Amino acid sequence: MRVLHVITGLGAGGAEQQLRLLLRHLPLCCDVVTLTNPGAVADGIEADGTAVTHLGMHGNRDLSALPRLVDLVRGGRYDVVHTHLYRACVYGRIAARLAGTRTVVATEHSIGERMIEGRPLTPGNRALYLTTERLGSATVAVSTTVAARLRRWGVPGSRIRVIPNGIDAARFRFDPVVRASVRTRLGLPAHSLVVGGVGRLVPGKRFDVAVRAVAQLPGTHLVLAGDGPERGRLRELAVGLGVADRVRFLGECGGAAGDDPGAAPDIPGLLSAMDVFVSPSVEESFGLAVLEALAAGLPVLHVTCPAIDELPHDHAPGARRIAPDVRSLVTALREPSSVPAGRRRAPVCEAVRRYDVARSADRLMALYEELHERAPARASVRAATRAAAWRVVTARTAGAPPTPAAPPPFPSVSATATTKR
């Protein structure tokens, strides 16, 4: 079985790192296409031996990318096309159907009630999503929370499968030698309390709450791993609050899937250097960064984390849910129970074991096989679906959300592109 993964970009984000980790555990021949930004994760995927093609797409309305993507899919004669993130899901489903691919799967990594991938959710992009969703075989939700959101949108429950994200817990094991090294490298005092967060610097992550909280805790330091449009505003906030010397913005760092070239320090090393992990976001689809922190034995203060909130409390005793305001975070950080005596690390909890990446890869492989067995012949797919796919393209060209229209039946479940090698 040959599988093509299509993703919007390959910067150092959670969905991107998750794709790399899954590729390491899927017993398949896979290729990857990134519509934009072949960033640090692309280098890591290539280092693992998987080809990455950069489609060179310019903006959401760059329809010239569609025929190039169709040619790539058709030329590769893939058995499955698997899309990740909003733009790739929209364009990837259309391209796969036009190319006659038998099985089309999409994973929803970052859908919130009011936000999608850190940006406000509009009626237009919701309508476009629903129309193109019908062109696929199945939609994978990374949590039951995401599955419920998709059903509220109007995606039939029979088309949704919940396959959680996974982690390689061993990579996050606490290392006291690495802790000392990273603290020295970042200029963090050996005995100071270090609070940390990992994620894209976008409004939805609400890292301004962490900056404001640290400003009320003299001697406490904050490290933020990630990049995005909010970086400048957060830096100005730290300066305005007089804590610029206690807040470090590290940009994109090497992730859990491996030691990427130039990634320094990587996420496991940073987690070893921290004392408390915070996640102030009020909308999460899964909460991968929280799980990674728990795998490192860190105490975690989070506002929402479906991966943990959906489990019994004793599965993640080191995670504590707090209110979304600054005062609640400050109060929690001041409490002795938030930081174990001697900064001891907790043992691996049941939640971390539950989300082992090997289990996620096995479930995804089973879905591929099930859908592939049910799929019609390639020729019948191409003949039956061309008109439906082009209706979506025509509506997109006109600049208006397409009117949802049922495409032909599909099995249900209860130009220039550069290749990096």
mmCIF file of C-alpha atoms in Angstrom, residues 194-380:
data_model
loop_
_atom_site.group_PDB
_atom_site.id
_atom_site.type_symbol
_atom_site.label_atom_id
_atom_site.label_comp_id
_atom_site.label_asym_id
_atom_site.label_seq_id
_atom_site.Cartn_x
_atom_site.Cartn_y
_atom_site.Cartn_z
ATOM 1 C CA VAL A 194 11.330 27.965 35.703
ATOM 2 C CA VAL A 195 7.849 27.924 34.182
ATOM 3 C CA GLY A 196 7.538 26.799 30.584
ATOM 4 C CA GLY A 197 5.136 26.562 27.665
ATOM 5 C CA VAL A 198 5.314 25.034 24.205
ATOM 6 C CA GLY A 199 3.186 26.012 21.219
ATOM 7 C CA ARG A 200 2.595 28.401 18.363
ATOM 8 C CA LEU A 201 2.644 32.051 19.403
ATOM 9 C CA VAL A 202 -0.891 32.850 18.267
ATOM 10 C CA PRO A 203 -3.741 34.549 20.170
ATOM 11 C CA GLY A 204 -5.525 31.265 20.851
ATOM 12 C CA LYS A 205 -2.633 29.918 22.923
ATOM 13 C CA ARG A 206 -2.944 32.884 25.334
ATOM 14 C CA PHE A 207 0.705 32.924 26.386
ATOM 15 C CA ASP A 208 0.197 36.533 27.476
ATOM 16 C CA VAL A 209 -1.447 35.024 30.583
ATOM 17 C CA ALA A 210 1.820 33.255 31.412
ATOM 18 C CA VAL A 211 3.857 36.440 30.896
ATOM 19 C CA ARG A 212 1.525 38.439 33.160
ATOM 20 C CA ALA A 213 1.595 35.713 35.814
ATOM 21 C CA VAL A 214 5.398 35.543 35.918
ATOM 22 C CA ALA A 215 5.489 39.332 36.303
ATOM 23 C CA GLN A 216 3.757 38.842 39.674
ATOM 24 C CA LEU A 217 6.209 36.166 40.828
ATOM 25 C CA PRO A 218 9.630 37.715 41.572
ATOM 26 C CA GLY A 219 12.531 35.441 40.754
ATOM 27 C CA THR A 220 10.443 33.159 38.529
ATOM 28 C CA HIS A 221 11.528 32.685 34.907
ATOM 29 C CA LEU A 222 9.433 31.825 31.839
ATOM 30 C CA VAL A 223 10.603 29.999 28.704
ATOM 31 C CA LEU A 224 8.369 29.773 25.636
ATOM 32 C CA ALA A 225 9.208 27.397 22.798
ATOM 33 C CA GLY A 226 7.446 28.222 19.550
ATOM 34 C CA ASP A 227 7.042 30.993 17.032
ATOM 35 C CA GLY A 228 4.241 32.923 15.409
ATOM 36 C CA PRO A 229 2.662 36.334 14.823
ATOM 37 C CA GLU A 230 2.259 37.059 18.553
ATOM 38 C CA ARG A 231 5.988 36.919 19.290
ATOM 39 C CA GLY A 232 6.541 40.665 18.907
ATOM 40 C CA ARG A 233 3.522 41.585 21.011
ATOM 41 C CA LEU A 234 4.500 39.148 23.758
ATOM 42 C CA ARG A 235 8.033 40.511 23.808
ATOM 43 C CA GLU A 236 6.685 44.068 24.112
ATOM 44 C CA LEU A 237 4.418 42.927 26.939
ATOM 45 C CA ALA A 238 7.377 41.446 28.816
ATOM 46 C CA VAL A 239 9.303 44.693 28.385
ATOM 47 C CA GLY A 240 6.333 46.768 29.524
ATOM 48 C CA LEU A 241 5.913 44.635 32.637
ATOM 49 C CA GLY A 242 9.608 44.875 33.443
ATOM 50 C CA VAL A 243 10.286 41.142 33.095
ATOM 51 C CA ALA A 244 12.124 40.990 29.768
ATOM 52 C CA ASP A 245 15.159 39.580 31.583
ATOM 53 C CA ARG A 246 13.043 36.745 33.000
ATOM 54 C CA VAL A 247 11.164 35.729 29.835
ATOM 55 C CA ARG A 248 12.910 33.849 27.034
ATOM 56 C CA PHE A 249 11.421 33.386 23.574
ATOM 57 C CA LEU A 250 13.195 30.431 22.001
ATOM 58 C CA GLY A 251 11.458 30.259 18.632
ATOM 59 C CA GLU A 252 10.935 26.943 16.883
ATOM 60 C CA CYS A 253 12.764 24.148 18.647
ATOM 61 C CA GLY A 254 13.520 20.588 17.660
ATOM 62 C CA GLY A 255 10.605 18.347 18.505
ATOM 63 C CA ALA A 256 9.956 14.958 19.946
ATOM 64 C CA ALA A 257 10.563 13.039 16.753
ATOM 65 C CA GLY A 258 14.287 13.525 16.686
ATOM 66 C CA ASP A 259 17.310 15.778 16.896
ATOM 67 C CA ASP A 260 16.779 18.041 13.919
ATOM 68 C CA PRO A 261 19.757 19.884 12.456
ATOM 69 C CA GLY A 262 20.147 23.228 14.165
ATOM 70 C CA ALA A 263 17.407 22.609 16.716
ATOM 71 C CA ALA A 264 18.868 23.758 20.003
ATOM 72 C CA PRO A 265 17.790 22.906 22.556
ATOM 73 C CA ASP A 266 15.133 20.367 21.624
ATOM 74 C CA ILE A 267 11.776 20.015 23.363
ATOM 75 C CA PRO A 268 12.769 17.060 25.581
ATOM 76 C CA GLY A 269 15.792 19.037 26.782
ATOM 77 C CA LEU A 270 13.675 22.095 27.519
ATOM 78 C CA LEU A 271 11.205 20.030 29.506
ATOM 79 C CA SER A 272 14.069 18.708 31.612
ATOM 80 C CA ALA A 273 15.076 22.322 32.335
ATOM 81 C CA MET A 274 11.567 23.369 33.456
ATOM 82 C CA ASP A 275 9.945 23.029 36.889
ATOM 83 C CA VAL A 276 6.295 23.613 35.956
ATOM 84 C CA PHE A 277 4.530 23.421 32.588
ATOM 85 C CA VAL A 278 1.627 25.752 31.780
ATOM 86 C CA SER A 279 -0.988 25.623 29.023
ATOM 87 C CA PRO A 280 -3.284 28.701 29.191
ATOM 88 C CA SER A 281 -5.239 27.943 25.976
ATOM 89 C CA VAL A 282 -9.020 27.796 26.363
ATOM 90 C CA GLU A 283 -9.493 25.806 23.138
ATOM 91 C CA GLU A 284 -7.462 22.706 22.415
ATOM 92 C CA SER A 285 -8.154 19.774 20.130
ATOM 93 C CA PHE A 286 -5.938 17.317 21.991
ATOM 94 C CA GLY A 287 -3.166 18.814 24.120
ATOM 95 C CA LEU A 288 -0.052 17.055 22.862
ATOM 96 C CA ALA A 289 2.337 19.450 24.618
ATOM 97 C CA VAL A 290 0.677 18.695 27.960
ATOM 98 C CA LEU A 291 1.192 14.961 27.444
ATOM 99 C CA GLU A 292 4.843 15.504 26.577
ATOM 100 C CA ALA A 293 5.299 17.493 29.782
ATOM 101 C CA LEU A 294 3.685 14.698 31.789
ATOM 102 C CA ALA A 295 6.004 12.200 30.097
ATOM 103 C CA ALA A 296 8.891 14.325 31.399
ATOM 104 C CA GLY A 297 7.442 14.052 34.918
ATOM 105 C CA LEU A 298 6.525 17.738 35.142
ATOM 106 C CA PRO A 299 3.593 19.117 37.113
ATOM 107 C CA VAL A 300 1.163 20.688 34.636
ATOM 108 C CA LEU A 301 -1.273 23.587 35.022
ATOM 109 C CA HIS A 302 -3.732 23.682 32.124
ATOM 110 C CA VAL A 303 -6.971 25.430 31.277
ATOM 111 C CA THR A 304 -8.191 22.759 28.869
ATOM 112 C CA CYS A 305 -6.665 19.569 27.506
ATOM 113 C CA PRO A 306 -9.027 17.013 25.919
ATOM 114 C CA ALA A 307 -6.402 14.264 26.090
ATOM 115 C CA ILE A 308 -6.452 14.572 29.898
ATOM 116 C CA ASP A 309 -9.930 15.963 30.574
ATOM 117 C CA GLU A 310 -11.522 12.921 28.901
ATOM 118 C CA LEU A 311 -9.798 10.520 31.337
ATOM 119 C CA PRO A 312 -10.312 9.719 35.025
ATOM 120 C CA HIS A 313 -8.320 12.075 37.250
ATOM 121 C CA ASP A 314 -6.044 9.343 38.570
ATOM 122 C CA HIS A 315 -4.745 8.706 35.036
ATOM 123 C CA ALA A 316 -2.850 12.026 35.173
ATOM 124 C CA PRO A 317 -2.395 13.038 38.825
ATOM 125 C CA GLY A 318 0.310 15.545 37.879
ATOM 126 C CA ALA A 319 -2.094 17.598 35.749
ATOM 127 C CA ARG A 320 -4.258 20.236 37.374
ATOM 128 C CA ARG A 321 -7.015 22.132 35.607
ATOM 129 C CA ILE A 322 -7.241 25.834 36.463
ATOM 130 C CA ALA A 323 -9.433 28.794 35.521
ATOM 131 C CA PRO A 324 -8.329 30.844 32.494
ATOM 132 C CA ASP A 325 -7.489 34.119 34.281
ATOM 133 C CA VAL A 326 -4.081 35.416 35.365
ATOM 134 C CA ARG A 327 -4.953 35.375 39.072
ATOM 135 C CA SER A 328 -5.724 31.641 38.984
ATOM 136 C CA LEU A 329 -2.382 30.865 37.365
ATOM 137 C CA VAL A 330 -0.491 33.047 39.854
ATOM 138 C CA THR A 331 -2.282 31.403 42.776
ATOM 139 C CA ALA A 332 -1.562 27.915 41.461
ATOM 140 C CA LEU A 333 2.128 28.679 40.905
ATOM 141 C CA ARG A 334 2.427 29.983 44.467
ATOM 142 C CA GLU A 335 0.990 26.822 45.985
ATOM 143 C CA PRO A 336 3.629 24.365 47.244
ATOM 144 C CA SER A 337 1.656 21.452 45.786
ATOM 145 C CA SER A 338 2.299 22.767 42.262
ATOM 146 C CA VAL A 339 6.047 22.228 42.603
ATOM 147 C CA PRO A 340 7.039 19.007 44.417
ATOM 148 C CA ALA A 341 9.639 19.322 47.157
ATOM 149 C CA GLY A 342 13.124 19.118 45.724
ATOM 150 C CA ARG A 343 11.614 19.583 42.231
ATOM 151 C CA ARG A 344 11.169 15.803 42.077
ATOM 152 C CA ARG A 345 9.813 14.330 38.853
ATOM 153 C CA ALA A 346 6.679 12.196 38.852
ATOM 154 C CA PRO A 347 6.712 8.653 37.444
ATOM 155 C CA VAL A 348 5.139 8.004 34.043
ATOM 156 C CA CYS A 349 1.362 8.165 34.470
ATOM 157 C CA GLU A 350 -1.369 6.044 32.913
ATOM 158 C CA ALA A 351 -2.369 8.838 30.512
ATOM 159 C CA VAL A 352 1.093 8.832 28.946
ATOM 160 C CA ARG A 353 1.034 5.051 28.526
ATOM 161 C CA ARG A 354 -2.444 5.241 27.013
ATOM 162 C CA TYR A 355 -1.304 7.557 24.229
ATOM 163 C CA ASP A 356 1.687 5.554 23.015
ATOM 164 C CA VAL A 357 2.346 6.390 19.348
ATOM 165 C CA ALA A 358 2.666 2.727 18.360
ATOM 166 C CA ARG A 359 -0.961 2.215 19.370
ATOM 167 C CA SER A 360 -2.069 5.244 17.334
ATOM 168 C CA ALA A 361 -0.153 3.996 14.282
ATOM 169 C CA ASP A 362 -1.755 0.548 14.576
ATOM 170 C CA ARG A 363 -5.237 2.067 14.668
ATOM 171 C CA LEU A 364 -4.496 4.284 11.678
ATOM 172 C CA MET A 365 -3.138 1.338 9.700
ATOM 173 C CA ALA A 366 -6.283 -0.658 10.472
ATOM 174 C CA LEU A 367 -8.401 2.237 9.169
ATOM 175 C CA TYR A 368 -6.395 2.423 5.936
ATOM 176 C CA GLU A 369 -6.876 -1.305 5.357
ATOM 177 C CA GLU A 370 -10.598 -1.211 6.117
ATOM 178 C CA LEU A 371 -11.271 1.715 3.797
ATOM 179 C CA HIS A 372 -9.046 0.367 1.040
ATOM 180 C CA GLU A 373 -10.889 -2.955 1.016
ATOM 181 C CA ARG A 374 -14.241 -1.175 0.692
ATOM 182 C CA ALA A 375 -13.155 1.314 -1.963
ATOM 183 C CA PRO A 376 -14.426 1.069 -5.563
ATOM 184 C CA ALA A 377 -12.079 0.562 -8.484
ATOM 185 C CA ARG A 378 -9.894 3.529 -9.462
ATOM 186 C CA ALA A 379 -11.576 4.075 -12.835
ATOM 187 C CA SER A 380 -15.063 4.229 -11.335
#
